[in-house]
mmCIF file with all atom_site columns, C-alpha atoms in Angstrom:
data_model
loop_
_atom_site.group_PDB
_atom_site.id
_atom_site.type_symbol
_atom_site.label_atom_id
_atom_site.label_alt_id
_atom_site.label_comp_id
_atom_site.label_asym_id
_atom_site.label_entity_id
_atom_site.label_seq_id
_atom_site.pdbx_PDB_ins_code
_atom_site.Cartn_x
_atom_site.Cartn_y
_atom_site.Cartn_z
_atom_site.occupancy
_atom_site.B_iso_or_equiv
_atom_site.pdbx_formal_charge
_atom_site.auth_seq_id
_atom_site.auth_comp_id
_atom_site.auth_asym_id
_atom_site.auth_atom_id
_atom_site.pdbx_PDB_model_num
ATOM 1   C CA . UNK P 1 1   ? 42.074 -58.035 -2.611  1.00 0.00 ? 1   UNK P CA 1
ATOM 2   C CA . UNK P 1 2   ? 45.130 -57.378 -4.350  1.00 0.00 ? 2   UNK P CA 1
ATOM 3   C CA . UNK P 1 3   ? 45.058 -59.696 -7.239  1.00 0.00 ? 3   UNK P CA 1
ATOM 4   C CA . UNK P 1 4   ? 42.498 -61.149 -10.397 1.00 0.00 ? 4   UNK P CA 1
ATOM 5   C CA . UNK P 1 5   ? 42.932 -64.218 -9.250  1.00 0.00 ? 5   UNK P CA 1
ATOM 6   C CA . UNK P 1 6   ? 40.330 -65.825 -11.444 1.00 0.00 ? 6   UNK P CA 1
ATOM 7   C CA . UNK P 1 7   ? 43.279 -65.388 -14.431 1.00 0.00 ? 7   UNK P CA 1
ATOM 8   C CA . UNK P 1 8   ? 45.892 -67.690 -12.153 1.00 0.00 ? 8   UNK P CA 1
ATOM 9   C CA . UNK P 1 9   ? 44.980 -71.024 -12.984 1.00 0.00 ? 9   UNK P CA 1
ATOM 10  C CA . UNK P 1 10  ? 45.547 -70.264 -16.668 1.00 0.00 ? 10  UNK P CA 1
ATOM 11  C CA . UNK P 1 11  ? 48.703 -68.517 -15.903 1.00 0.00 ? 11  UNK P CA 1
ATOM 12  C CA . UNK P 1 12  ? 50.019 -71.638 -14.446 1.00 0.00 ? 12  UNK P CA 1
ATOM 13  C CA . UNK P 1 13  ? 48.917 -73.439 -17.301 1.00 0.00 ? 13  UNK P CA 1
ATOM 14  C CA . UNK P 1 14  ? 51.495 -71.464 -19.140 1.00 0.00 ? 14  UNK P CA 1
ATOM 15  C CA . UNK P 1 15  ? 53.851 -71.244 -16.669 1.00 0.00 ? 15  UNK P CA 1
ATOM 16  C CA . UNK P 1 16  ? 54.091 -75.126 -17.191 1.00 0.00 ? 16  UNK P CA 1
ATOM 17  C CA . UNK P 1 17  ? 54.267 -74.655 -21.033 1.00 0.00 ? 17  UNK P CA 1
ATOM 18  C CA . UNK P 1 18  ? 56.816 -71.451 -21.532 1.00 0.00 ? 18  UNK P CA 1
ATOM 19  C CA . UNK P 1 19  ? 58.309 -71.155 -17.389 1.00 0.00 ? 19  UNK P CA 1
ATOM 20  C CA . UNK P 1 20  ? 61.247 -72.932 -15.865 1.00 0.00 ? 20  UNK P CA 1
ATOM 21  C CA . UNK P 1 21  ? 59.952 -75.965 -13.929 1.00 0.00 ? 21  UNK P CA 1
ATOM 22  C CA . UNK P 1 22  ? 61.126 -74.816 -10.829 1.00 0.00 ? 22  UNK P CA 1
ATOM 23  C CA . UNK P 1 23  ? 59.429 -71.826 -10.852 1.00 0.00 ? 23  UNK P CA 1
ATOM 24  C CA . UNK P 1 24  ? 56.030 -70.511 -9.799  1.00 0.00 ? 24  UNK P CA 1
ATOM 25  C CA . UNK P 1 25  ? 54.065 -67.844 -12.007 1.00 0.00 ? 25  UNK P CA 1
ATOM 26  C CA . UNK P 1 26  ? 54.340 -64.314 -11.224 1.00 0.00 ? 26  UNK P CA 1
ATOM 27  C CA . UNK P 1 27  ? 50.665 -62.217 -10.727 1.00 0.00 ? 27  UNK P CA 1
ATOM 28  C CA . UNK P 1 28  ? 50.096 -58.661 -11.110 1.00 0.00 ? 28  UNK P CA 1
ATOM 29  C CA . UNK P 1 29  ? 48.873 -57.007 -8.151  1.00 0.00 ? 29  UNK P CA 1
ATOM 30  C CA . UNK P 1 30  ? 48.144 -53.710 -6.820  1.00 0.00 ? 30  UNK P CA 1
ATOM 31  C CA . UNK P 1 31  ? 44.417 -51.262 -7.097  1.00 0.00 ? 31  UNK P CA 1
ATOM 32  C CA . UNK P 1 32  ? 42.271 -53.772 -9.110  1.00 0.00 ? 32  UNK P CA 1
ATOM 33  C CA . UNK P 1 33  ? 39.512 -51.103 -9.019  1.00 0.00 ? 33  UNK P CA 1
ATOM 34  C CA . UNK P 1 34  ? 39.796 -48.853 -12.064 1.00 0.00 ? 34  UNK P CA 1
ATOM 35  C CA . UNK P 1 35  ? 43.635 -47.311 -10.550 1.00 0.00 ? 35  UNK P CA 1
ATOM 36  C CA . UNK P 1 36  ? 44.660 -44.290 -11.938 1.00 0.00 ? 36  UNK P CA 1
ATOM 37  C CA . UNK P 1 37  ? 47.635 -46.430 -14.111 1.00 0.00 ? 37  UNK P CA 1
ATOM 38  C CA . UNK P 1 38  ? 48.316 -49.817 -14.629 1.00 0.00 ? 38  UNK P CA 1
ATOM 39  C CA . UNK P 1 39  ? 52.402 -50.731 -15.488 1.00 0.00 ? 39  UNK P CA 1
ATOM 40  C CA . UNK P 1 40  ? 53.039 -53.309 -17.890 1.00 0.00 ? 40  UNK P CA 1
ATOM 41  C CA . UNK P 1 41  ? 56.329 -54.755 -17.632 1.00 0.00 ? 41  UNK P CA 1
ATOM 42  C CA . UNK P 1 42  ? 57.923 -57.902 -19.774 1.00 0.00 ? 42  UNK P CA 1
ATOM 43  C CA . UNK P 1 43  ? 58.148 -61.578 -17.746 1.00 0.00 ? 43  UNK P CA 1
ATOM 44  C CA . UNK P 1 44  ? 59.821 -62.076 -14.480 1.00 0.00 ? 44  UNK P CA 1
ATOM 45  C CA . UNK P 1 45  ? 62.603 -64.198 -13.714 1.00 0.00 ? 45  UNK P CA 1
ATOM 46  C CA . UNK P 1 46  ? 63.636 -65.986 -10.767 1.00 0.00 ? 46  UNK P CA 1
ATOM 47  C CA . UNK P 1 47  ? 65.521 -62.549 -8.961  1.00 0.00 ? 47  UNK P CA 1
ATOM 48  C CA . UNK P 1 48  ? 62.221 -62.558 -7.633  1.00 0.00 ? 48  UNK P CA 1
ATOM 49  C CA . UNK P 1 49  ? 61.681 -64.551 -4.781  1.00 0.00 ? 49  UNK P CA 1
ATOM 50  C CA . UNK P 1 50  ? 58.379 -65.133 -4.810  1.00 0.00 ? 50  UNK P CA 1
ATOM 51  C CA . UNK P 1 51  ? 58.887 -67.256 -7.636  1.00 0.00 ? 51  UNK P CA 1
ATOM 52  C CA . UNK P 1 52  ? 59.988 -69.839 -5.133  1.00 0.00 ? 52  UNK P CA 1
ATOM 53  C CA . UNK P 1 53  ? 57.755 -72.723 -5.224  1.00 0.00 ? 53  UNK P CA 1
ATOM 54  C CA . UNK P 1 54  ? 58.601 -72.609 -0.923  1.00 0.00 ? 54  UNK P CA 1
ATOM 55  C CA . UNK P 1 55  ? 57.177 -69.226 -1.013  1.00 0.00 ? 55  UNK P CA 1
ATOM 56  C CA . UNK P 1 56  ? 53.478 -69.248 0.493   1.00 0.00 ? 56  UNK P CA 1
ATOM 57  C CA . UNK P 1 57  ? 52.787 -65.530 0.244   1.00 0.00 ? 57  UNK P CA 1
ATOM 58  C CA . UNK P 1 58  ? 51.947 -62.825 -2.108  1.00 0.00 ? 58  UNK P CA 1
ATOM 59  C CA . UNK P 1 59  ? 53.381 -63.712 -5.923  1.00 0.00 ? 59  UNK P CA 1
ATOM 60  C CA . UNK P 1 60  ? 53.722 -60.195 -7.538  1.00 0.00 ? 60  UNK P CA 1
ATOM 61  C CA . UNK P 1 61  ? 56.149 -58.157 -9.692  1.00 0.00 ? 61  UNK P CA 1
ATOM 62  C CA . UNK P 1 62  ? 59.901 -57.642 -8.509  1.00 0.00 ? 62  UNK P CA 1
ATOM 63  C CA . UNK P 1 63  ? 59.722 -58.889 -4.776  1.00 0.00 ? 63  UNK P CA 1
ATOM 64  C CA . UNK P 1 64  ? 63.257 -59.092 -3.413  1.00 0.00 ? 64  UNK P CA 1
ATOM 65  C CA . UNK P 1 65  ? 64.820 -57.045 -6.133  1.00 0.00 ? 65  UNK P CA 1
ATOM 66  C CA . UNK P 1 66  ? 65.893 -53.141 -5.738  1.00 0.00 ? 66  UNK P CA 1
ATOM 67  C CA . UNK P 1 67  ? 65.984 -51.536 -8.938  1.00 0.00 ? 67  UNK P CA 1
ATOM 68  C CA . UNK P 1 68  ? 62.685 -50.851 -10.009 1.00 0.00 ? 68  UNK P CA 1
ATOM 69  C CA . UNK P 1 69  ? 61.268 -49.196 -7.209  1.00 0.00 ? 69  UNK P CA 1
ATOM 70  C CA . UNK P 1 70  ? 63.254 -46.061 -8.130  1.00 0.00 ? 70  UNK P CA 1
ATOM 71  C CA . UNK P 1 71  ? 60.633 -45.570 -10.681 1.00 0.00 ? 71  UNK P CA 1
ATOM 72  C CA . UNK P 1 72  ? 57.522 -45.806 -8.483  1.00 0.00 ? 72  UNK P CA 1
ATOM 73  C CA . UNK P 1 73  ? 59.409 -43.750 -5.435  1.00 0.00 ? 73  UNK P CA 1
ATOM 74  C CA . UNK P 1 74  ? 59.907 -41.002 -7.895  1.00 0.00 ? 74  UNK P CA 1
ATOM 75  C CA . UNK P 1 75  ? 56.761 -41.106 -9.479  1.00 0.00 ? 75  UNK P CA 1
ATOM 76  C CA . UNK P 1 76  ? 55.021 -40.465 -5.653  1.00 0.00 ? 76  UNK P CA 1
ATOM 77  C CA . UNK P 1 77  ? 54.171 -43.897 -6.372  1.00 0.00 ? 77  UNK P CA 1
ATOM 78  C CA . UNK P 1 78  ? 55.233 -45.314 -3.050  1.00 0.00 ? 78  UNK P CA 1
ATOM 79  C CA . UNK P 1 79  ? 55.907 -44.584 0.410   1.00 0.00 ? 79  UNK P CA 1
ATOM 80  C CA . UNK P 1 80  ? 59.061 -42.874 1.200   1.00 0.00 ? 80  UNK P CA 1
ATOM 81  C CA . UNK P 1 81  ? 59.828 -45.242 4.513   1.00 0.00 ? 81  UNK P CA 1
ATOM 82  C CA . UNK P 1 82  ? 58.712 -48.253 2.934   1.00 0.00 ? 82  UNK P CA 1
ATOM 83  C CA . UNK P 1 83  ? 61.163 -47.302 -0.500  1.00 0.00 ? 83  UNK P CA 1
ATOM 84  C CA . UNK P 1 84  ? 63.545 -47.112 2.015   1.00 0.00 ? 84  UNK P CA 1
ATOM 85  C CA . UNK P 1 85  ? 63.477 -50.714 3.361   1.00 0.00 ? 85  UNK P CA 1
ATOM 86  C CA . UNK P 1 86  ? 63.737 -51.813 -0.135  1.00 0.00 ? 86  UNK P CA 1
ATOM 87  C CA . UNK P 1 87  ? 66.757 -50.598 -0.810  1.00 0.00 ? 87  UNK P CA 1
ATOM 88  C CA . UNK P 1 88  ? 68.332 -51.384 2.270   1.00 0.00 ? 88  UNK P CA 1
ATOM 89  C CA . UNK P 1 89  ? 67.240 -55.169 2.997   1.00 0.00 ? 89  UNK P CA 1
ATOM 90  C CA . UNK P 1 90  ? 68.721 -58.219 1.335   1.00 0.00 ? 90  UNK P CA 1
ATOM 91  C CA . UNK P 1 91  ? 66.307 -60.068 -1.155  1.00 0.00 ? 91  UNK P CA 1
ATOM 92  C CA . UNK P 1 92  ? 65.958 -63.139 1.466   1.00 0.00 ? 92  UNK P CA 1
ATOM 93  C CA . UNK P 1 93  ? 64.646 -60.573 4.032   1.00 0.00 ? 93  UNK P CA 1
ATOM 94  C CA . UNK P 1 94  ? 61.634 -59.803 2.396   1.00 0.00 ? 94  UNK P CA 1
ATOM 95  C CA . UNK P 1 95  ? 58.824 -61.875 3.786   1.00 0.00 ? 95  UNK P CA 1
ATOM 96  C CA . UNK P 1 96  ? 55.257 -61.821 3.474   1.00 0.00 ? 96  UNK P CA 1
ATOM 97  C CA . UNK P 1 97  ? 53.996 -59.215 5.598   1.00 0.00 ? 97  UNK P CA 1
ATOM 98  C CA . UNK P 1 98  ? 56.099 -57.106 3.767   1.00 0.00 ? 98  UNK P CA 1
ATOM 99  C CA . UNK P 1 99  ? 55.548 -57.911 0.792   1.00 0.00 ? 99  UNK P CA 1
ATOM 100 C CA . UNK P 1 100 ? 51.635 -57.358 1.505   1.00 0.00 ? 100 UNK P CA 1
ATOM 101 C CA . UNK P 1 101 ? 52.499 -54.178 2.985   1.00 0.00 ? 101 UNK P CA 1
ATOM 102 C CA . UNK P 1 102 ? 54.650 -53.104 -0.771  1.00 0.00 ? 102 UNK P CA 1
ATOM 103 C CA . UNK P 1 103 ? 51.364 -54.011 -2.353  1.00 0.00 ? 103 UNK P CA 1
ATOM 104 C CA . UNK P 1 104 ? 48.862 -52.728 0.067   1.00 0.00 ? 104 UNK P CA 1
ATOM 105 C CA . UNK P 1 105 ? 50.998 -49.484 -0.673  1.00 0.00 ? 105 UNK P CA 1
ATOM 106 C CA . UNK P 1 106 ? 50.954 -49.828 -4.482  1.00 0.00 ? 106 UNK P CA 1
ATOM 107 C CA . UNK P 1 107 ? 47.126 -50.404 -4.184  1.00 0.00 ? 107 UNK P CA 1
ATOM 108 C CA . UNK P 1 108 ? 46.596 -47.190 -2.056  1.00 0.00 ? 108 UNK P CA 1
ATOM 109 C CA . UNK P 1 109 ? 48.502 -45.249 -4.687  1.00 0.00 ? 109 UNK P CA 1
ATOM 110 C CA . UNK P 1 110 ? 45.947 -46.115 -7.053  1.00 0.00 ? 110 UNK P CA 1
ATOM 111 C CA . UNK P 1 111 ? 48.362 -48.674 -9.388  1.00 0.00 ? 111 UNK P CA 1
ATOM 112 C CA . UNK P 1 112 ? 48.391 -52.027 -10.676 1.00 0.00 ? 112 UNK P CA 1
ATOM 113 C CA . UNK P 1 113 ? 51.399 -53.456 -11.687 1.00 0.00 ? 113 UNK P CA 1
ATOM 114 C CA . UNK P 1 114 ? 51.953 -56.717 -14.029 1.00 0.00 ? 114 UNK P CA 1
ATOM 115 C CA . UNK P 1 115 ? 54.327 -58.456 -16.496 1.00 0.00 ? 115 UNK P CA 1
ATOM 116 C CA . UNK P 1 116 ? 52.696 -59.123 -20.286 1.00 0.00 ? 116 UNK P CA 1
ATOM 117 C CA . UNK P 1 117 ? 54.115 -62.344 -19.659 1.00 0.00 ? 117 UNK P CA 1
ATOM 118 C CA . UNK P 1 118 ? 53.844 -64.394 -16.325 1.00 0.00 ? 118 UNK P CA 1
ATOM 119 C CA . UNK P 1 119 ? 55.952 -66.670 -16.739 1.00 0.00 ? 119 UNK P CA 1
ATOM 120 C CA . UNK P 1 120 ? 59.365 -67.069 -14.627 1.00 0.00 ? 120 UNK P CA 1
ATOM 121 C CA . UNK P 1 121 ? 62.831 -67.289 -16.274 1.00 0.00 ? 121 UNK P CA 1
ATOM 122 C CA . UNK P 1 122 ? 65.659 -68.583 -14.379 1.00 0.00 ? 122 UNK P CA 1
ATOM 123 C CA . UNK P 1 123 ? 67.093 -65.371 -15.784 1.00 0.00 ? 123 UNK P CA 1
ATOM 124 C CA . UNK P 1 124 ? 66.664 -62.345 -17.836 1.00 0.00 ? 124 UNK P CA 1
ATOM 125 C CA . UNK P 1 125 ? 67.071 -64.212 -21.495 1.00 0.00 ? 125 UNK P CA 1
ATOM 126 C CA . UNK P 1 126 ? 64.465 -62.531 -24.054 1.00 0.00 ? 126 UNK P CA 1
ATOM 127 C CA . UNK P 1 127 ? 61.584 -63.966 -24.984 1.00 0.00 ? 127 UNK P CA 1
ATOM 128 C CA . UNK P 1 128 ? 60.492 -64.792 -28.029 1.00 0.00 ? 128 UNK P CA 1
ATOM 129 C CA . UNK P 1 129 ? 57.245 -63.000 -29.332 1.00 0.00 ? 129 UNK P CA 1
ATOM 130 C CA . UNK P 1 130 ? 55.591 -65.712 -30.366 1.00 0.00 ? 130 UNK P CA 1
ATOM 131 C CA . UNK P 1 131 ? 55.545 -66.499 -26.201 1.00 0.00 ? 131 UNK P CA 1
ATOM 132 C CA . UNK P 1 132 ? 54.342 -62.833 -25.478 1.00 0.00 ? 132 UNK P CA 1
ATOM 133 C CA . UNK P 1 133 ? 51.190 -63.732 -27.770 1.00 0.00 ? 133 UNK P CA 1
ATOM 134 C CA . UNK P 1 134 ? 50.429 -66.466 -26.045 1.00 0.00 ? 134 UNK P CA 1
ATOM 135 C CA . UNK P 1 135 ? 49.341 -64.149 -22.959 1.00 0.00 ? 135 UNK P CA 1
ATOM 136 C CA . UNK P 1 136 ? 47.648 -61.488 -24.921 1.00 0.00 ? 136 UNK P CA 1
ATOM 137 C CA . UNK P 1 137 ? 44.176 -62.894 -24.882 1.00 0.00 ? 137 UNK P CA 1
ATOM 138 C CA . UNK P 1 138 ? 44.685 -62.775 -21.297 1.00 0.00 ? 138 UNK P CA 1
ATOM 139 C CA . UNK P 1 139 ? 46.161 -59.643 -20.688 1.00 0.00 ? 139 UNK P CA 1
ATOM 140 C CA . UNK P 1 140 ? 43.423 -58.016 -22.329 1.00 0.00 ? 140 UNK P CA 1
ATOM 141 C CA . UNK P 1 141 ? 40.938 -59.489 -19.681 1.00 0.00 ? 141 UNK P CA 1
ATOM 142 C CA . UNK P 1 142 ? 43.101 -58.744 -17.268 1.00 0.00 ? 142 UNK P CA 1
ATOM 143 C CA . UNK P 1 143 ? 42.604 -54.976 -18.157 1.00 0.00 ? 143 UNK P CA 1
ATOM 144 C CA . UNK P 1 144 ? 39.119 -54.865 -18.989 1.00 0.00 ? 144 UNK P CA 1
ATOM 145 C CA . UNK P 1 145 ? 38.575 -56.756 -15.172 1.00 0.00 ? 145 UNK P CA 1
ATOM 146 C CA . UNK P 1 146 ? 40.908 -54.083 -13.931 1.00 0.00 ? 146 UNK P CA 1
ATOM 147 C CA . UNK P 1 147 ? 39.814 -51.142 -15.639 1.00 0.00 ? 147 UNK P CA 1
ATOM 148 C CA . UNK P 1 148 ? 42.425 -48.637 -15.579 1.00 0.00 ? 148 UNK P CA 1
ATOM 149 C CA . UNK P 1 149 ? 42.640 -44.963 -16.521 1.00 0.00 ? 149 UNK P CA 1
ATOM 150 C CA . UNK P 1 150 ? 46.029 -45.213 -17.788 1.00 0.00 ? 150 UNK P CA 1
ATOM 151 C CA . UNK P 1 151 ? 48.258 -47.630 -19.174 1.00 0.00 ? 151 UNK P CA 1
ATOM 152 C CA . UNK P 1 152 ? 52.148 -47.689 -19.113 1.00 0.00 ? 152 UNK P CA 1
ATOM 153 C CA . UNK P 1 153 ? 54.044 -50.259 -21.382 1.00 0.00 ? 153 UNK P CA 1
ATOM 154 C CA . UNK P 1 154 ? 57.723 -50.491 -20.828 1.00 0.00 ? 154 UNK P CA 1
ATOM 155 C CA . UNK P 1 155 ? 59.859 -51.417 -24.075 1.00 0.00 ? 155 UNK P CA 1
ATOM 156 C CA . UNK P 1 156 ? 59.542 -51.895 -27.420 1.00 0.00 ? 156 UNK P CA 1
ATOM 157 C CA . UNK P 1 157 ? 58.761 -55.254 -27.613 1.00 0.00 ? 157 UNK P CA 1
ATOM 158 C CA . UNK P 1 158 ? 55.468 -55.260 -24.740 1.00 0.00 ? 158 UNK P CA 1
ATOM 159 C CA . UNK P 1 159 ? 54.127 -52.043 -26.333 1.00 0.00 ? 159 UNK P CA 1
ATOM 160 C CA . UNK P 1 160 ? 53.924 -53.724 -30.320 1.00 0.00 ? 160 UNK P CA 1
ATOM 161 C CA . UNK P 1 161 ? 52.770 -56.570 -29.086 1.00 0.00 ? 161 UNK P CA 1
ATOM 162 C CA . UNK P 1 162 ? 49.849 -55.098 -26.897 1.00 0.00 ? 162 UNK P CA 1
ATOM 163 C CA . UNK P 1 163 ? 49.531 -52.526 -29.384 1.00 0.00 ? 163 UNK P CA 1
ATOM 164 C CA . UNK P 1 164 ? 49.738 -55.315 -32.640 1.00 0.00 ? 164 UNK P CA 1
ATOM 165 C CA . UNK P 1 165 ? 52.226 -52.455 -34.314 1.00 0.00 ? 165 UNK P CA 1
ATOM 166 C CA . UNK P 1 166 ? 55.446 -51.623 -34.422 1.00 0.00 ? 166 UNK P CA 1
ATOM 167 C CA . UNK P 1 167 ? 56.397 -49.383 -31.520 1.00 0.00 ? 167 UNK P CA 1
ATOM 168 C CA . UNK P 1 168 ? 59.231 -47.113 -30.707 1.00 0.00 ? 168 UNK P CA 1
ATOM 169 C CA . UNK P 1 169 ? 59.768 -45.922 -27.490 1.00 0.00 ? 169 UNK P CA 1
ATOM 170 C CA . UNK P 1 170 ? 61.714 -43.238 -28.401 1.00 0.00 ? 170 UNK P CA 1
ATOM 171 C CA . UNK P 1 171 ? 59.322 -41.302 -30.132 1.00 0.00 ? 171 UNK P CA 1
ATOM 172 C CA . UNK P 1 172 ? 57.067 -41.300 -27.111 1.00 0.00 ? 172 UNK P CA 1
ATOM 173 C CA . UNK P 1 173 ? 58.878 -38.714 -25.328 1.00 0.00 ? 173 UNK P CA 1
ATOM 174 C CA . UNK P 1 174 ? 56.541 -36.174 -23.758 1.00 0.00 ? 174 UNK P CA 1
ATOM 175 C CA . UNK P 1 175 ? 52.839 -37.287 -23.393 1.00 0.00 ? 175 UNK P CA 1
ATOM 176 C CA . UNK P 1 176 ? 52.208 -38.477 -26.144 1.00 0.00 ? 176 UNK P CA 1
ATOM 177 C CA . UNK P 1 177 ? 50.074 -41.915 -26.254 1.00 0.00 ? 177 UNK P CA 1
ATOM 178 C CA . UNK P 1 178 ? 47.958 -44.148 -28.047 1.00 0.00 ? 178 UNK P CA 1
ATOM 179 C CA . UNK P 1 179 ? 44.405 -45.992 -27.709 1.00 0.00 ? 179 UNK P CA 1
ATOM 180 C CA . UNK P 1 180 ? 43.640 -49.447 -27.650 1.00 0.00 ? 180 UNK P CA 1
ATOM 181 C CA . UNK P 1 181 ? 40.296 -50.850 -27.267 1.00 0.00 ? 181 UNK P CA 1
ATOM 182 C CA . UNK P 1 182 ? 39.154 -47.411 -25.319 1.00 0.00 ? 182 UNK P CA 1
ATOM 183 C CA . UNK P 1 183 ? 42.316 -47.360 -22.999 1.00 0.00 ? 183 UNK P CA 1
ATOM 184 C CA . UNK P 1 184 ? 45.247 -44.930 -22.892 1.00 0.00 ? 184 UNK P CA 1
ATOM 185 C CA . UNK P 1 185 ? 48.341 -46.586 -23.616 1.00 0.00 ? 185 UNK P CA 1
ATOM 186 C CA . UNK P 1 186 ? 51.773 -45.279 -23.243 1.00 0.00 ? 186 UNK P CA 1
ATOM 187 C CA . UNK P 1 187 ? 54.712 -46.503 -24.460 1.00 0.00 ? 187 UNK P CA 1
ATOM 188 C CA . UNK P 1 188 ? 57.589 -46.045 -22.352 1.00 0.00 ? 188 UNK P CA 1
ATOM 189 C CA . UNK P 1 189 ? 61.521 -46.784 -22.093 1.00 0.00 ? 189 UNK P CA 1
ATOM 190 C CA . UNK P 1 190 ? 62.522 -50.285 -19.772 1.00 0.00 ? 190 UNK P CA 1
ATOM 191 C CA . UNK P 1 191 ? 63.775 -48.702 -16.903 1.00 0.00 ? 191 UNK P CA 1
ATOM 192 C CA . UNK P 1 192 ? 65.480 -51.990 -15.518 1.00 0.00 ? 192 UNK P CA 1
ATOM 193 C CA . UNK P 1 193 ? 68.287 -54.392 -15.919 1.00 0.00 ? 193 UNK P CA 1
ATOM 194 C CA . UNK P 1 194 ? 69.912 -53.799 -19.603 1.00 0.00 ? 194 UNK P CA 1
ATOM 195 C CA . UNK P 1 195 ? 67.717 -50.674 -19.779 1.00 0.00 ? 195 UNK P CA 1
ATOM 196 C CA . UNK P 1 196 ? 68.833 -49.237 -16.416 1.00 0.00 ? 196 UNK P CA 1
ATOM 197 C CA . UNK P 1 197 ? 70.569 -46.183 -18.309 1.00 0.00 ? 197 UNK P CA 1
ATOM 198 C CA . UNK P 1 198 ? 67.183 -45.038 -19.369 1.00 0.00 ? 198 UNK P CA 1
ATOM 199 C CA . UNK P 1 199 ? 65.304 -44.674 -15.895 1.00 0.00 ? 199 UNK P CA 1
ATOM 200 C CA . UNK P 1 200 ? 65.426 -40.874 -15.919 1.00 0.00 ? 200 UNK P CA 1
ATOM 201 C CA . UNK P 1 201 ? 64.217 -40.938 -19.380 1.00 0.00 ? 201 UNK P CA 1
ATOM 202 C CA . UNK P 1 202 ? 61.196 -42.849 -18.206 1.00 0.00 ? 202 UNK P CA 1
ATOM 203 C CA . UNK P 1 203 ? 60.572 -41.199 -15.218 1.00 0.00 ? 203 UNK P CA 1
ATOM 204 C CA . UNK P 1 204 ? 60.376 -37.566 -17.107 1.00 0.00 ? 204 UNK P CA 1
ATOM 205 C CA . UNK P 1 205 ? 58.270 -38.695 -19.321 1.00 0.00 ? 205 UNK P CA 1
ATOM 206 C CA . UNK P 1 206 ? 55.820 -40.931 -16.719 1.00 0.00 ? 206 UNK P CA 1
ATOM 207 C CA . UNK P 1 207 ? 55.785 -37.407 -14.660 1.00 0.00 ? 207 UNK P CA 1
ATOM 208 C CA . UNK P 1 208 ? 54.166 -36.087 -18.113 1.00 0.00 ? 208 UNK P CA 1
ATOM 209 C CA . UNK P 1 209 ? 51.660 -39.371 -18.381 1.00 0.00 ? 209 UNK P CA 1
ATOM 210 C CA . UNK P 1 210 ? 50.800 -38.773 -14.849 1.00 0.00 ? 210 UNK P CA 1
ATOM 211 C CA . UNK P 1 211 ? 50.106 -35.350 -14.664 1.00 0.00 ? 211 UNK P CA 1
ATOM 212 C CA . UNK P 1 212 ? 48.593 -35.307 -18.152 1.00 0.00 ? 212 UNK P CA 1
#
């Protein structure tokens, strides 16, 4: 098991209300067993394939895109061969064995990995906050149900929100954290997309989180 998939039929609830139409919700998946961290990301957009409403397989973070894997690859988050394929496969090749086996990998490296928000954006416009609050509620379940030892939100605008306080990320540059409800969190730079120039920032300072 790879998934809460008790939480999906409310996520497609939402998907209906604040998603493009011709787009599926996007799970988190991963270790759903207290992992060591759990990495909280924004809302996905339709660069991931399994958004597809043709796609019958696993729905979970950033299938068919390259980009973020750097982060988990460099955190000893994931296989070496399997990073690998990633980056050297077009989106379309990804199917659903190998998507199972991305996840199967994430899972046996101890790490969940989610969006705040699950629901899929043609594209990478920004969402309002006032959409991000709509999933809170269940974002908290989804963490209590998961359990996690650690907590990683990426940006300014996930980490206030979760956090109900203005965060930033740049003052969270070593270990430092914060606790919500019992649970670790740390605030951490976006390493994707617009925030691609700050990947090494956030991996120095997840190597910190981690090892903490």
């Amino acid at each position: 098991m790879l998934q809460v998939v008790q939480l999906h039929k409310e996520y497609d609830r939402l998907q209906l209300k604040y998603g493009d139409p011709t787009l599926s919700s996007i799970y988190g998946a991963g270790c759903i067993n207290n992992p060591e961290v759990m990495f909280i990301f924004m809302n996905p957009t339709g660069k991931n394939i399994s958004s597809s409403h043709s796609w019958k397989g696993l729905r979970a973070p950033w299938i068919g895109t390259k980009q973020v894997w750097d982060i988990f690859e460099n955190l000893g988050l994931l296989q070496s061969r399997i990073y690998l394929k990633i980056k050297n496969i077009r989106p379309e090749e990804w199917d659903y064995d190998f998507a199972n086996e991305v996840y199967t990998d994430i899972q046996n490296h101890s790490t969940f990995i989610t969006n705040l928000a699950k629901c899929t954006q043609i594209d990478a416009r920004p969402l309002n906050n006032s959409v991000f609050k709509e999933y809170l509620d269940l974002m908290y379940k989804e963490i209590e149900i998961i359990n996690p030892k650690k907590i990683v939100t990426f940006g300014n605008q996930v980490s206030s929100i979760l956090l109900d306080k203005n965060i930033s990320v740049s003052k969270y540059l070593g270990d430092e954290g914060e606790v919500l409800n019992g649970y670790e969190i740390y605030p951490t730079y976006y390493p994707v997309g617009q925030g691609r120039r700050n990947m090494p920032l956030a991996i120095g300072r997840l190597m910190n989180v981690l090892n903490k």
